[in-house]
């Protein structure tokens, strides 16, 4: 999807009957506004919000790779495309002659990106992997949650998302390398390695200092105060990462002498005496509303913010000012809202024109004809053999 935001033509290959699994990951669903022909295509209750969130700027083709004609189509596409991204268990596509070593023969410039749970090598290579499983297995759940509570998952599929971001960067690097060498390469990305890498300083504390991690809630093991505080009607997150910021906090809440207290002079002091410090701050902040606390901290130079729900997030004046939410007209769903690209470029209009997520197999005929040069008869032959499916929307 990120490559599509940057202008790449993205061809999404889906199973003719099931389509992308995320199409059915609901509710909620956005129900069809305009009638669609379901005589041949699978009948969904609508398009799931999950599917709509990750499939903008793509074309969908319905191909059965278990059929010889379907595999032929994919091989022909690989011969013409710059990038192939797949997330099958290692070796599965190779059994269909669609592995990297097969397709590099028809296109030596192909950048072939494989995303798996555990990577292409090692004893776990053939295990399937889901985000929540890897969160558990690679340490993230162990460090997430309240201090005395059970391990919990992060609220979004952060391991999946980060693996996609790492793969996006790897693809861009491989394209740059190809400009120099004339050759593509195989990218081996995995949820396990991604999640292990984003343990970041927590991993380093273990590897360097032998320090086993634990759950801290919203607190930081090495900085204080750096956490969420309850107010009369909500919560506020405050982070004082240095002595100047801590002094600013003390001044803002009307306790300037707190910064001079021997227990709290340096960050190391504040971490050592965290419990006493937090008790004092909680006693002040919990007696005020969220708005009152925010007013106190405004212009203090201190990093702070309210804990917002989704309505408050999307009503945030900065979110509105940055045009984060885009409205796109979908031919069968009507207008849909989505979060647009996260990065803006000074010399490129990224996100100004967004194509709506496709219906299943919406572009099969278009891709076969325009990309592969198939005639109408060749397209019909592919359909008759079961390798492709056409739907009338």
GROMACS .gro file of C-alpha atoms in nm:
model
  393
    1UNK     CA    1   0.000   0.000   0.000
    2UNK     CA    2   0.285   0.241   0.079
    3UNK     CA    3   0.440   0.174  -0.260
    4UNK     CA    4   0.101   0.245  -0.414
    5UNK     CA    5   0.089   0.576  -0.229
    6UNK     CA    6   0.420   0.662  -0.396
    7UNK     CA    7   0.276   0.593  -0.741
    8UNK     CA    8   0.356   0.228  -0.806
    9UNK     CA    9   0.097   0.020  -0.990
   10UNK     CA   10  -0.002  -0.245  -0.738
   11UNK     CA   11  -0.160  -0.570  -0.859
   12UNK     CA   12  -0.318  -0.764  -0.573
   13UNK     CA   13  -0.356  -1.137  -0.645
   14UNK     CA   14  -0.656  -1.295  -0.470
   15UNK     CA   15  -0.819  -1.636  -0.461
   16UNK     CA   16  -1.124  -1.634  -0.693
   17UNK     CA   17  -1.366  -1.761  -0.427
   18UNK     CA   18  -1.232  -1.650  -0.091
   19UNK     CA   19  -1.041  -1.337  -0.178
   20UNK     CA   20  -0.823  -1.170   0.083
   21UNK     CA   21  -0.906  -1.307   0.430
   22UNK     CA   22  -0.938  -0.954   0.565
   23UNK     CA   23  -1.245  -0.893   0.349
   24UNK     CA   24  -1.439  -1.099   0.604
   25UNK     CA   25  -1.269  -0.963   0.919
   26UNK     CA   26  -1.565  -0.786   1.070
   27UNK     CA   27  -1.788  -0.635   1.182
   28UNK     CA   28  -1.783  -0.352   1.116
   29UNK     CA   29  -1.859  -0.371   0.744
   30UNK     CA   30  -1.932  -0.091   0.503
   31UNK     CA   31  -2.242  -0.220   0.328
   32UNK     CA   32  -2.284  -0.194  -0.046
   33UNK     CA   33  -2.467   0.119  -0.148
   34UNK     CA   34  -2.490   0.043  -0.519
   35UNK     CA   35  -2.613  -0.297  -0.637
   36UNK     CA   36  -2.343  -0.533  -0.754
   37UNK     CA   37  -2.364  -0.843  -0.966
   38UNK     CA   38  -2.309  -1.141  -0.737
   39UNK     CA   39  -2.400  -1.404  -0.994
   40UNK     CA   40  -2.041  -1.515  -1.027
   41UNK     CA   41  -1.852  -1.338  -0.748
   42UNK     CA   42  -1.849  -1.440  -0.381
   43UNK     CA   43  -2.114  -1.271  -0.171
   44UNK     CA   44  -1.978  -1.062   0.118
   45UNK     CA   45  -2.199  -0.857   0.355
   46UNK     CA   46  -2.000  -0.556   0.242
   47UNK     CA   47  -1.635  -0.462   0.262
   48UNK     CA   48  -1.480  -0.491   0.608
   49UNK     CA   49  -1.334  -0.182   0.770
   50UNK     CA   50  -1.015  -0.384   0.821
   51UNK     CA   51  -0.983  -0.460   0.449
   52UNK     CA   52  -1.060  -0.101   0.353
   53UNK     CA   53  -0.784   0.028   0.584
   54UNK     CA   54  -0.496  -0.148   0.405
   55UNK     CA   55  -0.591  -0.180   0.039
   56UNK     CA   56  -0.610   0.163  -0.121
   57UNK     CA   57  -0.437   0.224  -0.455
   58UNK     CA   58  -0.444  -0.140  -0.562
   59UNK     CA   59  -0.585  -0.340  -0.850
   60UNK     CA   60  -0.736  -0.681  -0.769
   61UNK     CA   61  -0.707  -0.984  -0.993
   62UNK     CA   62  -0.870  -1.319  -0.917
   63UNK     CA   63  -0.624  -1.598  -0.996
   64UNK     CA   64  -0.615  -1.963  -0.890
   65UNK     CA   65  -0.246  -2.048  -0.865
   66UNK     CA   66  -0.326  -2.417  -0.821
   67UNK     CA   67  -0.427  -2.420  -1.187
   68UNK     CA   68  -0.155  -2.434  -1.451
   69UNK     CA   69  -0.306  -2.141  -1.637
   70UNK     CA   70  -0.313  -1.939  -1.314
   71UNK     CA   71   0.053  -2.011  -1.248
   72UNK     CA   72   0.134  -1.915  -1.606
   73UNK     CA   73  -0.034  -1.577  -1.555
   74UNK     CA   74   0.165  -1.514  -1.237
   75UNK     CA   75   0.491  -1.611  -1.407
   76UNK     CA   76   0.415  -1.374  -1.693
   77UNK     CA   77   0.337  -1.095  -1.448
   78UNK     CA   78   0.664  -1.159  -1.265
   79UNK     CA   79   0.850  -1.127  -1.594
   80UNK     CA   80   0.715  -0.772  -1.634
   81UNK     CA   81   0.696  -0.645  -1.276
   82UNK     CA   82   0.965  -0.482  -1.063
   83UNK     CA   83   0.857  -0.623  -0.728
   84UNK     CA   84   0.681  -0.933  -0.598
   85UNK     CA   85   0.560  -0.948  -0.237
   86UNK     CA   86   0.438  -1.277  -0.087
   87UNK     CA   87   0.363  -1.414   0.259
   88UNK     CA   88   0.339  -1.790   0.211
   89UNK     CA   89   0.515  -2.044   0.432
   90UNK     CA   90   0.871  -2.091   0.298
   91UNK     CA   91   0.891  -2.334   0.008
   92UNK     CA   92   0.521  -2.331  -0.082
   93UNK     CA   93   0.555  -2.110  -0.389
   94UNK     CA   94   0.869  -2.295  -0.498
   95UNK     CA   95   0.661  -2.613  -0.521
   96UNK     CA   96   0.448  -2.430  -0.778
   97UNK     CA   97   0.754  -2.304  -0.968
   98UNK     CA   98   0.682  -1.956  -0.836
   99UNK     CA   99   0.973  -1.928  -0.592
  100UNK     CA  100   1.249  -1.671  -0.616
  101UNK     CA  101   1.490  -1.908  -0.791
  102UNK     CA  102   1.221  -1.986  -1.049
  103UNK     CA  103   1.111  -1.631  -1.121
  104UNK     CA  104   1.460  -1.479  -1.127
  105UNK     CA  105   1.514  -1.687  -1.441
  106UNK     CA  106   1.233  -1.506  -1.620
  107UNK     CA  107   1.320  -1.167  -1.468
  108UNK     CA  108   1.670  -1.123  -1.323
  109UNK     CA  109   1.575  -0.769  -1.215
  110UNK     CA  110   1.287  -0.887  -0.996
  111UNK     CA  111   1.290  -0.778  -0.630
  112UNK     CA  112   1.119  -1.070  -0.455
  113UNK     CA  113   1.007  -0.992  -0.099
  114UNK     CA  114   0.900  -1.278   0.127
  115UNK     CA  115   0.725  -1.200   0.456
  116UNK     CA  116   0.687  -1.494   0.695
  117UNK     CA  117   0.640  -1.558   1.062
  118UNK     CA  118   0.989  -1.689   1.133
  119UNK     CA  119   1.206  -1.641   0.822
  120UNK     CA  120   1.330  -1.860   0.539
  121UNK     CA  121   1.579  -2.059   0.748
  122UNK     CA  122   1.599  -2.211   1.097
  123UNK     CA  123   1.402  -2.475   1.287
  124UNK     CA  124   1.079  -2.269   1.295
  125UNK     CA  125   1.084  -2.172   0.927
  126UNK     CA  126   0.776  -2.378   0.838
  127UNK     CA  127   0.560  -2.254   1.126
  128UNK     CA  128   0.281  -2.009   1.041
  129UNK     CA  129   0.293  -1.683   1.231
  130UNK     CA  130   0.033  -1.428   1.331
  131UNK     CA  131   0.100  -1.091   1.491
  132UNK     CA  132  -0.043  -1.186   1.830
  133UNK     CA  133   0.161  -1.509   1.842
  134UNK     CA  134   0.485  -1.328   1.767
  135UNK     CA  135   0.402  -1.054   2.018
  136UNK     CA  136   0.389  -1.331   2.276
  137UNK     CA  137   0.687  -1.530   2.152
  138UNK     CA  138   0.926  -1.241   2.088
  139UNK     CA  139   0.898  -1.059   2.418
  140UNK     CA  140   0.652  -0.778   2.345
  141UNK     CA  141   0.365  -0.915   2.555
  142UNK     CA  142   0.605  -0.980   2.841
  143UNK     CA  143   0.683  -0.609   2.867
  144UNK     CA  144   0.331  -0.478   2.791
  145UNK     CA  145   0.069  -0.427   3.060
  146UNK     CA  146   0.042  -0.306   3.415
  147UNK     CA  147   0.318  -0.390   3.659
  148UNK     CA  148   0.121  -0.650   3.855
  149UNK     CA  149  -0.113  -0.750   3.576
  150UNK     CA  150  -0.101  -1.020   3.309
  151UNK     CA  151   0.079  -0.977   2.975
  152UNK     CA  152  -0.138  -0.805   2.713
  153UNK     CA  153  -0.120  -0.745   2.340
  154UNK     CA  154  -0.070  -0.401   2.192
  155UNK     CA  155  -0.395  -0.243   2.074
  156UNK     CA  156  -0.305  -0.269   1.703
  157UNK     CA  157  -0.111  -0.534   1.509
  158UNK     CA  158   0.215  -0.350   1.564
  159UNK     CA  159   0.438  -0.643   1.466
  160UNK     CA  160   0.258  -0.685   1.134
  161UNK     CA  161   0.276  -0.312   1.068
  162UNK     CA  162   0.644  -0.281   1.157
  163UNK     CA  163   0.732  -0.581   0.941
  164UNK     CA  164   0.557  -0.411   0.651
  165UNK     CA  165   0.752  -0.091   0.716
  166UNK     CA  166   1.083  -0.277   0.732
  167UNK     CA  167   0.996  -0.459   0.410
  168UNK     CA  168   0.900  -0.133   0.241
  169UNK     CA  169   1.243   0.010   0.327
  170UNK     CA  170   1.416  -0.309   0.213
  171UNK     CA  171   1.235  -0.299  -0.121
  172UNK     CA  172   1.338   0.062  -0.180
  173UNK     CA  173   1.699  -0.027  -0.095
  174UNK     CA  174   1.689  -0.328  -0.328
  175UNK     CA  175   1.561  -0.108  -0.611
  176UNK     CA  176   1.849   0.134  -0.555
  177UNK     CA  177   2.094  -0.158  -0.552
  178UNK     CA  178   1.942  -0.283  -0.875
  179UNK     CA  179   2.020   0.050  -1.040
  180UNK     CA  180   2.388  -0.023  -0.972
  181UNK     CA  181   2.402  -0.399  -1.033
  182UNK     CA  182   2.120  -0.459  -1.280
  183UNK     CA  183   1.999  -0.745  -1.059
  184UNK     CA  184   1.711  -0.789  -0.822
  185UNK     CA  185   1.734  -0.992  -0.503
  186UNK     CA  186   1.538  -1.194  -0.249
  187UNK     CA  187   1.425  -1.007   0.064
  188UNK     CA  188   1.368  -1.232   0.367
  189UNK     CA  189   1.151  -1.044   0.621
  190UNK     CA  190   0.994  -1.207   0.924
  191UNK     CA  191   0.764  -1.110   1.208
  192UNK     CA  192   0.999  -1.269   1.461
  193UNK     CA  193   1.308  -1.073   1.358
  194UNK     CA  194   1.112  -0.752   1.328
  195UNK     CA  195   0.961  -0.786   1.672
  196UNK     CA  196   1.295  -0.877   1.827
  197UNK     CA  197   1.457  -0.574   1.663
  198UNK     CA  198   1.194  -0.330   1.792
  199UNK     CA  199   1.254  -0.437   2.150
  200UNK     CA  200   1.516  -0.163   2.108
  201UNK     CA  201   1.666  -0.041   2.437
  202UNK     CA  202   1.484  -0.314   2.630
  203UNK     CA  203   1.675  -0.575   2.430
  204UNK     CA  204   2.000  -0.384   2.485
  205UNK     CA  205   1.944  -0.374   2.862
  206UNK     CA  206   1.921  -0.752   2.859
  207UNK     CA  207   2.208  -0.817   2.618
  208UNK     CA  208   2.448  -0.568   2.775
  209UNK     CA  209   2.345  -0.572   3.138
  210UNK     CA  210   2.175  -0.908   3.177
  211UNK     CA  211   1.868  -0.723   3.302
  212UNK     CA  212   1.544  -0.918   3.255
  213UNK     CA  213   1.261  -0.690   3.146
  214UNK     CA  214   0.926  -0.652   3.320
  215UNK     CA  215   0.600  -0.472   3.273
  216UNK     CA  216   0.588  -0.104   3.369
  217UNK     CA  217   0.241   0.005   3.257
  218UNK     CA  218   0.282   0.350   3.104
  219UNK     CA  219   0.596   0.422   3.308
  220UNK     CA  220   0.952   0.420   3.173
  221UNK     CA  221   1.213   0.204   3.349
  222UNK     CA  222   1.486   0.468   3.315
  223UNK     CA  223   1.301   0.802   3.329
  224UNK     CA  224   1.076   0.961   3.592
  225UNK     CA  225   0.824   1.109   3.574
  226UNK     CA  226   0.729   0.960   3.238
  227UNK     CA  227   0.378   0.812   3.250
  228UNK     CA  228   0.003   0.863   3.251
  229UNK     CA  229  -0.157   1.040   3.545
  230UNK     CA  230  -0.527   1.024   3.635
  231UNK     CA  231  -0.726   1.346   3.651
  232UNK     CA  232  -1.073   1.408   3.786
  233UNK     CA  233  -1.233   1.318   3.454
  234UNK     CA  234  -0.968   1.143   3.244
  235UNK     CA  235  -0.594   1.099   3.208
  236UNK     CA  236  -0.291   1.300   3.098
  237UNK     CA  237   0.047   1.168   2.985
  238UNK     CA  238   0.353   1.362   3.101
  239UNK     CA  239   0.718   1.306   3.015
  240UNK     CA  240   1.001   1.489   3.189
  241UNK     CA  241   1.309   1.358   3.011
  242UNK     CA  242   1.565   1.593   3.168
  243UNK     CA  243   1.617   1.823   3.467
  244UNK     CA  244   1.498   2.134   3.285
  245UNK     CA  245   1.171   1.970   3.190
  246UNK     CA  246   1.120   1.844   3.543
  247UNK     CA  247   1.173   2.197   3.677
  248UNK     CA  248   0.919   2.321   3.423
  249UNK     CA  249   0.667   2.065   3.548
  250UNK     CA  250   0.724   2.169   3.909
  251UNK     CA  251   0.677   2.536   3.821
  252UNK     CA  252   0.364   2.465   3.617
  253UNK     CA  253   0.188   2.284   3.903
  254UNK     CA  254   0.289   2.546   4.157
  255UNK     CA  255   0.558   2.342   4.336
  256UNK     CA  256   0.891   2.497   4.225
  257UNK     CA  257   1.074   2.373   4.536
  258UNK     CA  258   1.005   2.013   4.436
  259UNK     CA  259   1.283   2.041   4.175
  260UNK     CA  260   1.525   2.130   4.456
  261UNK     CA  261   1.429   1.838   4.676
  262UNK     CA  262   1.740   1.621   4.724
  263UNK     CA  263   1.538   1.312   4.634
  264UNK     CA  264   1.451   1.450   4.290
  265UNK     CA  265   1.742   1.669   4.173
  266UNK     CA  266   1.864   1.439   3.893
  267UNK     CA  267   1.686   1.184   3.680
  268UNK     CA  268   1.874   0.906   3.859
  269UNK     CA  269   1.745   1.047   4.189
  270UNK     CA  270   1.392   1.059   4.055
  271UNK     CA  271   1.408   0.701   3.929
  272UNK     CA  272   1.544   0.583   4.266
  273UNK     CA  273   1.267   0.768   4.450
  274UNK     CA  274   1.000   0.716   4.186
  275UNK     CA  275   0.729   0.598   4.426
  276UNK     CA  276   0.751   0.906   4.647
  277UNK     CA  277   0.764   1.142   4.348
  278UNK     CA  278   0.467   0.988   4.173
  279UNK     CA  279   0.263   1.001   4.495
  280UNK     CA  280   0.325   1.375   4.520
  281UNK     CA  281   0.238   1.439   4.155
  282UNK     CA  282  -0.072   1.221   4.167
  283UNK     CA  283  -0.192   1.414   4.471
  284UNK     CA  284  -0.180   1.737   4.271
  285UNK     CA  285  -0.300   1.622   3.930
  286UNK     CA  286  -0.586   1.400   4.048
  287UNK     CA  287  -0.764   1.699   4.203
  288UNK     CA  288  -0.798   1.879   3.870
  289UNK     CA  289  -0.986   1.807   3.549
  290UNK     CA  290  -0.800   1.713   3.234
  291UNK     CA  291  -0.860   2.057   3.086
  292UNK     CA  292  -0.726   2.224   3.399
  293UNK     CA  293  -0.411   2.013   3.391
  294UNK     CA  294  -0.359   2.085   3.021
  295UNK     CA  295  -0.400   2.457   3.087
  296UNK     CA  296  -0.140   2.441   3.363
  297UNK     CA  297   0.112   2.268   3.137
  298UNK     CA  298   0.050   2.480   2.827
  299UNK     CA  299   0.360   2.676   2.720
  300UNK     CA  300   0.571   2.501   2.984
  301UNK     CA  301   0.803   2.343   2.727
  302UNK     CA  302   0.715   2.006   2.877
  303UNK     CA  303   0.599   1.717   2.654
  304UNK     CA  304   0.243   1.630   2.757
  305UNK     CA  305  -0.091   1.530   2.610
  306UNK     CA  306  -0.433   1.397   2.705
  307UNK     CA  307  -0.521   1.030   2.666
  308UNK     CA  308  -0.772   1.058   2.381
  309UNK     CA  309  -1.028   0.812   2.257
  310UNK     CA  310  -1.077   0.772   1.881
  311UNK     CA  311  -1.337   1.046   1.853
  312UNK     CA  312  -1.107   1.287   2.031
  313UNK     CA  313  -0.813   1.172   1.819
  314UNK     CA  314  -0.987   1.245   1.489
  315UNK     CA  315  -1.130   1.572   1.626
  316UNK     CA  316  -0.779   1.679   1.728
  317UNK     CA  317  -0.708   2.021   1.573
  318UNK     CA  318  -0.365   1.910   1.452
  319UNK     CA  319  -0.507   1.595   1.292
  320UNK     CA  320  -0.762   1.811   1.113
  321UNK     CA  321  -0.504   2.072   1.013
  322UNK     CA  322  -0.275   1.808   0.863
  323UNK     CA  323  -0.559   1.657   0.658
  324UNK     CA  324  -0.489   1.312   0.807
  325UNK     CA  325  -0.833   1.176   0.721
  326UNK     CA  326  -0.920   1.150   0.351
  327UNK     CA  327  -1.259   1.082   0.196
  328UNK     CA  328  -1.263   0.862  -0.112
  329UNK     CA  329  -1.555   0.778  -0.337
  330UNK     CA  330  -1.599   0.402  -0.371
  331UNK     CA  331  -1.809   0.293  -0.671
  332UNK     CA  332  -2.009   0.040  -0.469
  333UNK     CA  333  -1.987   0.171  -0.114
  334UNK     CA  334  -2.025   0.542  -0.167
  335UNK     CA  335  -1.797   0.781   0.024
  336UNK     CA  336  -1.554   0.615   0.267
  337UNK     CA  337  -1.313   0.776   0.510
  338UNK     CA  338  -0.962   0.650   0.565
  339UNK     CA  339  -0.634   0.759   0.721
  340UNK     CA  340  -0.411   0.890   0.444
  341UNK     CA  341  -0.034   0.857   0.396
  342UNK     CA  342   0.169   0.937   0.707
  343UNK     CA  343   0.452   1.123   0.530
  344UNK     CA  344   0.435   1.435   0.316
  345UNK     CA  345   0.690   1.529   0.050
  346UNK     CA  346   0.782   1.882  -0.052
  347UNK     CA  347   0.812   1.797  -0.422
  348UNK     CA  348   0.562   1.514  -0.466
  349UNK     CA  349   0.182   1.520  -0.428
  350UNK     CA  350   0.159   1.192  -0.233
  351UNK     CA  351  -0.195   1.120  -0.123
  352UNK     CA  352  -0.364   1.387  -0.333
  353UNK     CA  353  -0.534   1.121  -0.544
  354UNK     CA  354  -0.631   0.797  -0.370
  355UNK     CA  355  -0.792   0.506  -0.551
  356UNK     CA  356  -1.050   0.319  -0.341
  357UNK     CA  357  -0.976  -0.038  -0.232
  358UNK     CA  358  -1.078  -0.276  -0.512
  359UNK     CA  359  -1.359  -0.528  -0.530
  360UNK     CA  360  -1.248  -0.890  -0.560
  361UNK     CA  361  -1.118  -0.951  -0.912
  362UNK     CA  362  -1.230  -0.607  -1.026
  363UNK     CA  363  -0.927  -0.563  -1.254
  364UNK     CA  364  -0.861  -0.917  -1.380
  365UNK     CA  365  -0.951  -0.847  -1.741
  366UNK     CA  366  -0.784  -0.505  -1.736
  367UNK     CA  367  -0.452  -0.642  -1.609
  368UNK     CA  368  -0.450  -0.943  -1.842
  369UNK     CA  369  -0.519  -0.719  -2.137
  370UNK     CA  370  -0.315  -0.408  -2.058
  371UNK     CA  371  -0.020  -0.556  -1.873
  372UNK     CA  372   0.016  -0.898  -2.036
  373UNK     CA  373  -0.135  -0.816  -2.373
  374UNK     CA  374  -0.393  -1.095  -2.363
  375UNK     CA  375  -0.657  -1.105  -2.632
  376UNK     CA  376  -1.023  -1.150  -2.542
  377UNK     CA  377  -0.993  -1.515  -2.642
  378UNK     CA  378  -0.687  -1.569  -2.424
  379UNK     CA  379  -0.869  -1.415  -2.129
  380UNK     CA  380  -1.166  -1.641  -2.188
  381UNK     CA  381  -0.936  -1.944  -2.213
  382UNK     CA  382  -0.783  -1.855  -1.877
  383UNK     CA  383  -1.130  -1.828  -1.725
  384UNK     CA  384  -1.250  -2.154  -1.883
  385UNK     CA  385  -0.947  -2.339  -1.747
  386UNK     CA  386  -1.012  -2.209  -1.396
  387UNK     CA  387  -0.691  -2.008  -1.376
  388UNK     CA  388  -0.868  -1.671  -1.363
  389UNK     CA  389  -1.212  -1.540  -1.274
  390UNK     CA  390  -1.408  -1.248  -1.414
  391UNK     CA  391  -1.685  -1.072  -1.223
  392UNK     CA  392  -1.937  -0.823  -1.356
  393UNK     CA  393  -1.961  -0.537  -1.112
   0.00000   0.00000   0.00000
